[in-house]
Amino acid sequence: MINKINIYFFIQIFKSCSLIFFVFVSIAWLLQLTRLLTVTNLIQIDIFSIIYLSIFIIPNLLSIIVPFILIFGILLCFIKLNRDKEIIAIFSLGLQLKPIKISLLFFSLAIIIFYSLLIFYISPKIYEQYKIKEYDLRNTIDFNKIINSNFLKLNKNTT
C-alpha cells in the first residue's frame, strides 16, 4: 500500500540521488573529456568530434559510480530529513519506520532494474559504438596536421 508519506520519502530520496548523480557524472565526464582533449592538441582533431566521442563514455562511467551515487544520495536525503526535523515529526504523528522502509525498498528496486539494464544491455552496446567511432577517428588522422613541436628530436634517426 503506497500512501502520500511513502511517495514523499521516495521523492526526497530521488531528489537527493539525482543531485549526487549530476554532480558525480559531471565531474567524471569532465575528467574523461580533458583526457581526450589532450589528444586533440597533439594530432589536431576537431574538438567537437572529441566531445561527441566523450558522450559515449557516460554509460561506462555510470556503471562505476552508481553505487556511490546511491550511498551518498541516501545519506544526503536523511541528513536533510534530520536537519528539517521531518523524521521527528513523522514519529510524533504516530507513524513507524514502515513508510521509510517501503520507500527505500521501491527506490532500491528501481535502482536495481536500472543498474541491471545499464550493466548488461546499455553499456556494452554504447561502448561498442564508442570503439567504432574511436577507430574511425583514429584512421582519419591527417599526419600532415600533427604539430611537430610536440616531438623531441634526439638525433637524425630518433624522434
PDB file of C-alpha atoms in Angstrom:
ATOM      1  CA  MET A   1       0.000   0.000   0.000  1.00  0.00           C
ATOM      2  CA  ILE A   2       1.513   3.254  -1.161  1.00  0.00           C
ATOM      3  CA  ASN A   3       0.262   6.401   0.502  1.00  0.00           C
ATOM      4  CA  LYS A   4       1.383  10.032   0.427  1.00  0.00           C
ATOM      5  CA  ILE A   5       4.099   9.639   3.053  1.00  0.00           C
ATOM      6  CA  ASN A   6       5.707   6.819   1.036  1.00  0.00           C
ATOM      7  CA  ILE A   7       5.589   8.930  -2.112  1.00  0.00           C
ATOM      8  CA  TYR A   8       7.082  11.871  -0.190  1.00  0.00           C
ATOM      9  CA  PHE A   9      10.022   9.792   1.048  1.00  0.00           C
ATOM     10  CA  PHE A  10      10.517   8.294  -2.415  1.00  0.00           C
ATOM     11  CA  ILE A  11      10.605  11.774  -3.972  1.00  0.00           C
ATOM     12  CA  GLN A  12      13.053  13.026  -1.335  1.00  0.00           C
ATOM     13  CA  ILE A  13      15.375  10.065  -1.930  1.00  0.00           C
ATOM     14  CA  PHE A  14      15.075  10.515  -5.700  1.00  0.00           C
ATOM     15  CA  LYS A  15      15.870  14.250  -5.496  1.00  0.00           C
ATOM     16  CA  SER A  16      18.941  13.664  -3.358  1.00  0.00           C
ATOM     17  CA  CYS A  17      20.234  10.849  -5.561  1.00  0.00           C
ATOM     18  CA  SER A  18      19.612  12.840  -8.742  1.00  0.00           C
ATOM     19  CA  LEU A  19      21.588  15.772  -7.308  1.00  0.00           C
ATOM     20  CA  ILE A  20      24.515  13.490  -6.483  1.00  0.00           C
ATOM     21  CA  PHE A  21      24.088  11.800  -9.887  1.00  0.00           C
ATOM     22  CA  PHE A  22      24.554  15.043 -11.812  1.00  0.00           C
ATOM     23  CA  VAL A  23      27.485  16.137  -9.660  1.00  0.00           C
ATOM     24  CA  PHE A  24      29.355  12.826  -9.972  1.00  0.00           C
ATOM     25  CA  VAL A  25      28.608  12.343 -13.679  1.00  0.00           C
ATOM     26  CA  SER A  26      29.667  15.905 -14.449  1.00  0.00           C
ATOM     27  CA  ILE A  27      32.965  15.513 -12.623  1.00  0.00           C
ATOM     28  CA  ALA A  28      33.723  12.096 -14.124  1.00  0.00           C
ATOM     29  CA  TRP A  29      32.735  13.176 -17.636  1.00  0.00           C
ATOM     30  CA  LEU A  30      34.816  16.354 -17.436  1.00  0.00           C
ATOM     31  CA  LEU A  31      37.830  14.348 -16.292  1.00  0.00           C
ATOM     32  CA  GLN A  32      37.453  11.969 -19.233  1.00  0.00           C
ATOM     33  CA  LEU A  33      36.846  14.856 -21.617  1.00  0.00           C
ATOM     34  CA  THR A  34      40.055  16.604 -20.535  1.00  0.00           C
ATOM     35  CA  ARG A  35      41.922  13.334 -21.022  1.00  0.00           C
ATOM     36  CA  LEU A  36      40.584  13.142 -24.572  1.00  0.00           C
ATOM     37  CA  LEU A  37      41.216  16.833 -25.218  1.00  0.00           C
ATOM     38  CA  THR A  38      44.939  16.385 -24.582  1.00  0.00           C
ATOM     39  CA  VAL A  39      44.958  14.206 -27.682  1.00  0.00           C
ATOM     40  CA  THR A  40      43.451  16.997 -29.797  1.00  0.00           C
ATOM     41  CA  ASN A  41      46.426  19.238 -29.155  1.00  0.00           C
ATOM     42  CA  LEU A  42      48.861  16.658 -30.431  1.00  0.00           C
ATOM     43  CA  ILE A  43      47.093  15.333 -33.506  1.00  0.00           C
ATOM     44  CA  GLN A  44      44.821  18.290 -34.301  1.00  0.00           C
ATOM     45  CA  ILE A  45      41.450  16.538 -34.231  1.00  0.00           C
ATOM     46  CA  ASP A  46      38.292  18.634 -34.304  1.00  0.00           C
ATOM     47  CA  ILE A  47      37.202  19.404 -30.740  1.00  0.00           C
ATOM     48  CA  PHE A  48      33.531  18.707 -31.479  1.00  0.00           C
ATOM     49  CA  SER A  49      34.420  15.197 -32.583  1.00  0.00           C
ATOM     50  CA  ILE A  50      36.129  14.613 -29.243  1.00  0.00           C
ATOM     51  CA  ILE A  51      33.155  15.994 -27.271  1.00  0.00           C
ATOM     52  CA  TYR A  52      30.791  13.804 -29.290  1.00  0.00           C
ATOM     53  CA  LEU A  53      33.039  10.804 -28.678  1.00  0.00           C
ATOM     54  CA  SER A  54      33.231  11.519 -24.952  1.00  0.00           C
ATOM     55  CA  ILE A  55      29.444  11.315 -24.609  1.00  0.00           C
ATOM     56  CA  PHE A  56      29.704   7.612 -25.429  1.00  0.00           C
ATOM     57  CA  ILE A  57      31.798   7.113 -22.276  1.00  0.00           C
ATOM     58  CA  ILE A  58      28.993   8.170 -19.918  1.00  0.00           C
ATOM     59  CA  PRO A  59      27.270   4.742 -19.575  1.00  0.00           C
ATOM     60  CA  ASN A  60      30.562   3.127 -18.568  1.00  0.00           C
ATOM     61  CA  LEU A  61      31.134   5.905 -16.062  1.00  0.00           C
ATOM     62  CA  LEU A  62      27.647   5.326 -14.696  1.00  0.00           C
ATOM     63  CA  SER A  63      28.280   1.644 -14.192  1.00  0.00           C
ATOM     64  CA  ILE A  64      31.158   2.565 -11.900  1.00  0.00           C
ATOM     65  CA  ILE A  65      29.638   5.459  -9.972  1.00  0.00           C
ATOM     66  CA  VAL A  66      26.008   4.330  -9.451  1.00  0.00           C
ATOM     67  CA  PRO A  67      26.819   2.599  -6.123  1.00  0.00           C
ATOM     68  CA  PHE A  68      28.476   5.773  -4.860  1.00  0.00           C
ATOM     69  CA  ILE A  69      25.527   7.836  -6.082  1.00  0.00           C
ATOM     70  CA  LEU A  70      23.201   5.563  -4.137  1.00  0.00           C
ATOM     71  CA  ILE A  71      25.253   5.736  -0.935  1.00  0.00           C
ATOM     72  CA  PHE A  72      25.779   9.498  -0.941  1.00  0.00           C
ATOM     73  CA  GLY A  73      22.260  10.240  -2.230  1.00  0.00           C
ATOM     74  CA  ILE A  74      20.553   8.325   0.578  1.00  0.00           C
ATOM     75  CA  LEU A  75      22.967   9.826   3.087  1.00  0.00           C
ATOM     76  CA  LEU A  76      22.193  13.335   1.815  1.00  0.00           C
ATOM     77  CA  CYS A  77      18.454  12.627   1.944  1.00  0.00           C
ATOM     78  CA  PHE A  78      18.483  11.505   5.555  1.00  0.00           C
ATOM     79  CA  ILE A  79      20.763  14.372   6.582  1.00  0.00           C
ATOM     80  CA  LYS A  80      18.210  16.755   5.059  1.00  0.00           C
ATOM     81  CA  LEU A  81      15.295  14.961   6.728  1.00  0.00           C
ATOM     82  CA  ASN A  82      17.121  15.066  10.069  1.00  0.00           C
ATOM     83  CA  ARG A  83      18.090  18.728   9.672  1.00  0.00           C
ATOM     84  CA  ASP A  84      14.491  19.709   8.885  1.00  0.00           C
ATOM     85  CA  LYS A  85      13.240  17.558  11.812  1.00  0.00           C
ATOM     86  CA  GLU A  86      10.895  15.674   9.466  1.00  0.00           C
ATOM     87  CA  ILE A  87      11.748  12.272  10.951  1.00  0.00           C
ATOM     88  CA  ILE A  88      10.825  13.530  14.412  1.00  0.00           C
ATOM     89  CA  ALA A  89       7.571  14.951  13.016  1.00  0.00           C
ATOM     90  CA  ILE A  90       6.699  11.575  11.471  1.00  0.00           C
ATOM     91  CA  PHE A  91       7.359   9.764  14.739  1.00  0.00           C
ATOM     92  CA  SER A  92       5.336  12.352  16.686  1.00  0.00           C
ATOM     93  CA  LEU A  93       2.386  11.729  14.339  1.00  0.00           C
ATOM     94  CA  GLY A  94       2.464   8.103  15.404  1.00  0.00           C
ATOM     95  CA  LEU A  95       3.923   6.650  12.239  1.00  0.00           C
ATOM     96  CA  GLN A  96       6.589   3.972  12.393  1.00  0.00           C
ATOM     97  CA  LEU A  97       9.590   3.209  10.175  1.00  0.00           C
ATOM     98  CA  LYS A  98       7.366   1.358   7.694  1.00  0.00           C
ATOM     99  CA  PRO A  99       6.936   4.305   5.240  1.00  0.00           C
ATOM    100  CA  ILE A 100      10.697   4.817   5.155  1.00  0.00           C
ATOM    101  CA  LYS A 101      11.326   1.106   4.618  1.00  0.00           C
ATOM    102  CA  ILE A 102       8.758   0.872   1.812  1.00  0.00           C
ATOM    103  CA  SER A 103      10.178   3.950   0.084  1.00  0.00           C
ATOM    104  CA  LEU A 104      13.724   2.590   0.331  1.00  0.00           C
ATOM    105  CA  LEU A 105      12.524  -0.771  -0.972  1.00  0.00           C
ATOM    106  CA  PHE A 106      10.826   0.753  -4.037  1.00  0.00           C
ATOM    107  CA  PHE A 107      13.788   3.017  -4.717  1.00  0.00           C
ATOM    108  CA  SER A 108      16.230   0.127  -4.344  1.00  0.00           C
ATOM    109  CA  LEU A 109      14.135  -1.986  -6.709  1.00  0.00           C
ATOM    110  CA  ALA A 110      14.107   0.811  -9.290  1.00  0.00           C
ATOM    111  CA  ILE A 111      17.890   1.259  -8.965  1.00  0.00           C
ATOM    112  CA  ILE A 112      18.479  -2.499  -9.297  1.00  0.00           C
ATOM    113  CA  ILE A 113      16.421  -2.624 -12.501  1.00  0.00           C
ATOM    114  CA  PHE A 114      18.176   0.458 -13.913  1.00  0.00           C
ATOM    115  CA  TYR A 115      21.632  -0.807 -12.937  1.00  0.00           C
ATOM    116  CA  SER A 116      20.972  -4.260 -14.426  1.00  0.00           C
ATOM    117  CA  LEU A 117      19.843  -2.729 -17.715  1.00  0.00           C
ATOM    118  CA  LEU A 118      22.842  -0.427 -17.680  1.00  0.00           C
ATOM    119  CA  ILE A 119      25.390  -3.160 -16.982  1.00  0.00           C
ATOM    120  CA  PHE A 120      24.025  -5.917 -19.192  1.00  0.00           C
ATOM    121  CA  TYR A 121      22.495  -4.071 -22.125  1.00  0.00           C
ATOM    122  CA  ILE A 122      23.060  -0.317 -22.465  1.00  0.00           C
ATOM    123  CA  SER A 123      26.730  -0.056 -21.521  1.00  0.00           C
ATOM    124  CA  PRO A 124      28.030  -2.833 -23.839  1.00  0.00           C
ATOM    125  CA  LYS A 125      26.047  -1.513 -26.814  1.00  0.00           C
ATOM    126  CA  ILE A 126      27.200   2.072 -26.377  1.00  0.00           C
ATOM    127  CA  TYR A 127      30.796   1.051 -25.637  1.00  0.00           C
ATOM    128  CA  GLU A 128      30.811  -0.877 -28.915  1.00  0.00           C
ATOM    129  CA  GLN A 129      29.685   2.290 -30.715  1.00  0.00           C
ATOM    130  CA  TYR A 130      32.376   4.247 -28.837  1.00  0.00           C
ATOM    131  CA  LYS A 131      35.091   1.876 -30.018  1.00  0.00           C
ATOM    132  CA  ILE A 132      33.843   2.031 -33.626  1.00  0.00           C
ATOM    133  CA  LYS A 133      33.799   5.834 -33.612  1.00  0.00           C
ATOM    134  CA  GLU A 134      37.190   5.999 -31.905  1.00  0.00           C
ATOM    135  CA  TYR A 135      38.623   3.640 -34.531  1.00  0.00           C
ATOM    136  CA  ASP A 136      37.142   5.748 -37.336  1.00  0.00           C
ATOM    137  CA  LEU A 137      38.527   8.902 -35.783  1.00  0.00           C
ATOM    138  CA  ARG A 138      41.998   7.409 -35.420  1.00  0.00           C
ATOM    139  CA  ASN A 139      42.001   6.228 -39.023  1.00  0.00           C
ATOM    140  CA  THR A 140      41.078   9.650 -40.374  1.00  0.00           C
ATOM    141  CA  ILE A 141      44.023  11.462 -38.801  1.00  0.00           C
ATOM    142  CA  ASP A 142      45.861  13.712 -41.214  1.00  0.00           C
ATOM    143  CA  PHE A 143      49.529  13.179 -40.388  1.00  0.00           C
ATOM    144  CA  ASN A 144      50.444  16.436 -42.095  1.00  0.00           C
ATOM    145  CA  LYS A 145      48.497  18.348 -39.415  1.00  0.00           C
ATOM    146  CA  ILE A 146      50.405  16.876 -36.478  1.00  0.00           C
ATOM    147  CA  ILE A 147      52.247  19.562 -34.577  1.00  0.00           C
ATOM    148  CA  ASN A 148      55.980  18.930 -34.740  1.00  0.00           C
ATOM    149  CA  SER A 149      56.722  20.981 -31.627  1.00  0.00           C
ATOM    150  CA  ASN A 150      55.311  18.151 -29.525  1.00  0.00           C
ATOM    151  CA  PHE A 151      58.135  15.866 -30.611  1.00  0.00           C
ATOM    152  CA  LEU A 152      61.703  15.921 -29.418  1.00  0.00           C
ATOM    153  CA  LYS A 153      64.495  15.165 -31.891  1.00  0.00           C
ATOM    154  CA  LEU A 154      67.329  13.303 -30.229  1.00  0.00           C
ATOM    155  CA  ASN A 155      69.303  12.727 -33.404  1.00  0.00           C
ATOM    156  CA  LYS A 156      68.505  12.391 -37.087  1.00  0.00           C
ATOM    157  CA  ASN A 157      67.344   8.764 -36.702  1.00  0.00           C
ATOM    158  CA  THR A 158      65.319   9.078 -33.478  1.00  0.00           C
ATOM    159  CA  THR A 159      62.391  11.330 -32.774  1.00  0.00           C
TER     160      THR A 159
END
